[in-house]
Tab-separated table of C-alpha atoms in Angstrom:
chain	number	residue	atom	x	y	z
A	1	MET	CA	-44.336	-89.312	-64.874
A	2	LEU	CA	-45.290	-86.599	-62.422
A	3	ASP	CA	-46.490	-83.266	-63.812
A	4	ASN	CA	-44.556	-80.907	-61.573
A	5	TYR	CA	-47.068	-78.029	-61.694
A	6	ALA	CA	-48.988	-79.255	-58.634
A	7	LEU	CA	-45.773	-79.954	-56.730
A	8	ASN	CA	-44.511	-76.455	-57.548
A	9	LEU	CA	-47.775	-75.051	-56.152
A	10	VAL	CA	-47.405	-77.040	-52.925
A	11	LEU	CA	-43.751	-76.120	-52.385
A	12	HIS	CA	-44.198	-72.423	-53.191
A	13	THR	CA	-47.284	-72.164	-50.973
A	14	ALA	CA	-45.463	-73.862	-48.097
A	15	LYS	CA	-42.456	-71.547	-48.499
A	16	GLU	CA	-44.630	-68.426	-48.700
A	17	TRP	CA	-46.673	-69.372	-45.637
A	18	ALA	CA	-43.597	-70.416	-43.639
A	19	SER	CA	-41.854	-67.136	-44.531
A	20	SER	CA	-44.831	-65.004	-43.527
A	21	ASN	CA	-45.630	-67.050	-40.389
A	22	ASN	CA	-49.113	-67.655	-41.772
A	23	GLY	CA	-51.129	-69.581	-39.175
A	24	SER	CA	-52.452	-71.866	-41.898
A	25	PHE	CA	-48.964	-73.278	-42.415
A	26	SER	CA	-49.235	-75.676	-39.476
A	27	ARG	CA	-52.871	-76.439	-40.295
A	28	PHE	CA	-52.093	-77.722	-43.782
A	29	PHE	CA	-48.382	-78.606	-43.694
A	30	SER	CA	-46.922	-81.210	-41.375
A	31	LEU	CA	-43.212	-80.367	-41.441
A	32	ASP	CA	-40.643	-80.700	-38.714
A	33	GLN	CA	-38.420	-77.745	-37.779
A	34	VAL	CA	-35.548	-78.926	-40.012
A	35	ASP	CA	-37.741	-79.038	-43.123
A	36	ARG	CA	-39.427	-75.751	-42.258
A	37	GLN	CA	-36.017	-74.113	-41.865
A	38	TRP	CA	-34.892	-75.646	-45.150
A	39	LEU	CA	-37.927	-74.051	-46.826
A	40	LEU	CA	-37.132	-70.679	-45.287
A	41	ASP	CA	-33.517	-70.854	-46.494
A	42	CYS	CA	-34.005	-72.466	-49.907
A	43	SER	CA	-33.630	-70.730	-53.241
A	44	GLU	CA	-35.883	-70.940	-56.276
A	45	VAL	CA	-33.333	-73.356	-57.782
A	46	ASP	CA	-33.668	-75.631	-54.721
A	47	ILE	CA	-37.465	-75.683	-55.019
A	48	GLN	CA	-37.282	-76.353	-58.745
A	49	SER	CA	-34.860	-79.232	-58.161
A	50	LEU	CA	-37.406	-80.876	-55.831
A	51	ALA	CA	-40.207	-80.237	-58.323
A	52	ASP	CA	-38.155	-81.838	-61.099
A	53	LEU	CA	-37.848	-85.172	-59.280
A	54	PRO	CA	-39.714	-88.044	-60.982
A	55	THR	CA	-42.139	-88.350	-58.049
A	56	SER	CA	-43.500	-85.983	-55.424
A	57	ILE	CA	-41.447	-85.437	-52.290
A	58	ILE	CA	-44.747	-84.288	-50.755
A	59	GLN	CA	-47.384	-86.751	-49.612
A	60	VAL	CA	-51.066	-85.826	-49.654
A	61	ASN	CA	-52.753	-86.939	-46.439
A	62	LEU	CA	-56.522	-87.019	-46.795
A	63	ASP	CA	-58.702	-87.987	-43.879
A	64	GLU	CA	-61.137	-90.686	-44.905
A	65	VAL	CA	-63.385	-88.804	-47.280
A	66	ARG	CA	-67.079	-89.358	-46.742
A	67	PRO	CA	-68.867	-87.125	-49.235
A	68	LYS	CA	-72.054	-87.006	-47.172
A	69	ASP	CA	-70.055	-85.677	-44.195
A	70	LEU	CA	-68.548	-82.768	-46.136
A	71	VAL	CA	-70.437	-79.664	-45.143
A	72	ARG	CA	-70.537	-77.059	-47.848
A	73	SER	CA	-70.515	-73.579	-46.441
A	74	SER	CA	-72.296	-70.617	-47.949
A	75	VAL	CA	-69.544	-68.401	-46.536
A	76	MET	CA	-66.715	-67.397	-48.862
A	77	PRO	CA	-63.623	-69.529	-48.205
A	78	THR	CA	-60.473	-67.905	-46.890
A	79	ALA	CA	-57.584	-67.258	-49.264
A	80	GLU	CA	-55.725	-70.162	-47.650
A	81	VAL	CA	-58.601	-72.615	-48.159
A	82	THR	CA	-58.917	-71.423	-51.749
A	83	ALA	CA	-55.181	-71.991	-52.284
A	84	ILE	CA	-55.349	-75.517	-50.843
A	85	SER	CA	-58.410	-76.386	-52.930
A	86	GLY	CA	-56.551	-75.139	-56.014
A	87	ILE	CA	-53.580	-77.328	-55.141
A	88	LEU	CA	-55.931	-80.294	-54.679
A	89	GLY	CA	-57.431	-79.534	-58.096
A	90	ALA	CA	-53.978	-79.642	-59.709
A	91	ILE	CA	-53.198	-82.898	-57.893
A	92	ALA	CA	-56.565	-84.327	-58.989
A	93	GLU	CA	-55.678	-83.595	-62.629
A	94	ASN	CA	-52.368	-85.372	-62.112
A	95	VAL	CA	-54.034	-88.408	-60.515
A	96	ARG	CA	-56.804	-88.541	-63.140
A	97	SER	CA	-54.240	-88.901	-65.936
A	98	ASN	CA	-53.152	-92.266	-64.458
A	99	VAL	CA	-54.719	-93.190	-61.122
A	100	GLN	CA	-52.185	-95.814	-60.004
A	101	VAL	CA	-49.141	-93.725	-60.945
A	102	GLY	CA	-50.778	-90.660	-59.377
A	103	MET	CA	-51.435	-92.516	-56.141
A	104	ILE	CA	-47.802	-93.613	-55.967
A	105	SER	CA	-46.507	-90.171	-56.937
A	106	TRP	CA	-48.504	-88.402	-54.234
A	107	GLY	CA	-48.383	-91.118	-51.562
A	108	ILE	CA	-52.161	-91.612	-51.585
A	109	SER	CA	-52.739	-95.047	-50.063
A	110	SER	CA	-56.531	-95.193	-50.220
A	111	GLN	CA	-58.151	-96.060	-53.541
A	112	ALA	CA	-61.404	-94.536	-52.255
A	113	ASN	CA	-59.657	-91.215	-51.545
A	114	ALA	CA	-57.990	-91.251	-54.973
A	115	ASP	CA	-61.349	-91.941	-56.628
A	116	TRP	CA	-62.986	-89.155	-54.623
A	117	LEU	CA	-60.212	-86.730	-55.557
A	118	CYS	CA	-60.584	-87.596	-59.254
A	119	LYS	CA	-64.345	-87.001	-59.157
A	120	SER	CA	-64.381	-84.049	-56.761
A	121	SER	CA	-65.661	-80.632	-57.694
A	122	LEU	CA	-64.169	-77.322	-56.630
A	123	LYS	CA	-66.892	-77.059	-53.962
A	124	ASP	CA	-65.983	-80.528	-52.651
A	125	ARG	CA	-62.304	-79.615	-52.390
A	126	ILE	CA	-63.133	-76.324	-50.668
A	127	ALA	CA	-65.307	-78.198	-48.148
A	128	LEU	CA	-62.520	-80.722	-47.509
A	129	ALA	CA	-59.915	-77.987	-46.982
A	130	SER	CA	-62.154	-75.773	-44.853
A	131	GLN	CA	-62.819	-78.723	-42.537
A	132	GLY	CA	-59.077	-79.384	-42.180
A	133	LYS	CA	-59.261	-82.874	-43.668
A	134	VAL	CA	-56.078	-82.542	-45.755
A	135	THR	CA	-52.426	-82.035	-44.885
A	136	PHE	CA	-49.211	-82.192	-46.846
A	137	SER	CA	-46.066	-83.754	-45.420
A	138	PRO	CA	-42.629	-84.595	-46.788
A	139	ARG	CA	-42.064	-88.221	-47.668
A	140	THR	CA	-38.427	-87.739	-46.686
A	141	SER	CA	-36.521	-84.765	-45.354
A	142	PHE	CA	-35.930	-82.059	-47.959
A	143	SER	CA	-32.304	-81.792	-46.877
A	144	ARG	CA	-31.632	-85.478	-47.652
A	145	ILE	CA	-32.308	-85.078	-51.361
A	146	ALA	CA	-29.317	-84.550	-53.660
A	147	ARG	CA	-30.247	-81.542	-55.740
A	148	SER	CA	-27.317	-80.331	-57.820
A	149	ASN	CA	-25.712	-81.978	-60.839
A	150	GLN	CA	-27.763	-85.137	-60.456
A	151	SER	CA	-26.468	-88.165	-62.306
A	152	GLY	CA	-28.797	-91.017	-63.183
A	153	THR	CA	-27.639	-92.755	-60.008
A	154	ASP	CA	-28.514	-89.691	-57.890
A	155	VAL	CA	-31.964	-89.472	-59.469
A	156	MET	CA	-32.620	-93.160	-58.762
A	157	ALA	CA	-31.317	-92.840	-55.181
A	158	ASN	CA	-33.587	-89.825	-54.606
A	159	LEU	CA	-36.571	-91.660	-56.056
A	160	MET	CA	-35.969	-94.688	-53.826
A	161	ARG	CA	-35.411	-92.467	-50.780
A	162	ILE	CA	-38.737	-90.684	-51.387
A	163	LEU	CA	-40.744	-93.835	-52.099
A	164	SER	CA	-39.331	-95.567	-49.026
A	165	GLY	CA	-40.094	-92.625	-46.762
A	166	GLY	CA	-36.428	-91.762	-46.316
A	167	LYS	CA	-35.292	-95.265	-45.429
A	168	ALA	CA	-33.126	-95.859	-48.534
A	169	ASN	CA	-29.400	-95.776	-47.965
A	170	GLY	CA	-27.231	-93.395	-49.860
């Protein structure tokens, strides 16, 4: 089962950056205009309903991680890089608790990247974020997820829609 703390961090950060037109939004979040607008218009209840789903609606996209290629800077990271590295830390905790379930929950397709994430230090995650080697994208459009008064059937349909990348009927 997904611990929704990391997903809450991702969704709230995306909403905050989209609302403030933060330039880092498009660097770290790969959302189309419909999903960005949904974020701008959504309520706290809407965000919580996405965070309460049994798997993450957000996919973590890591470039192939080669630890020797990560350049650690002696310069203090920006607030945005620090936020992303914190999110990655929360996701790493989630993946560490059960690697296979964590990979499925976060859409991580590379075992090597999952292993790296589990073993990474804060400095590693800062280096990855500062080099732009991570983005977050929706696995299906936010607006396609049934959010209110979900029956067991709605929950299952949402889960299948997310895991199939939005291709499930319903």
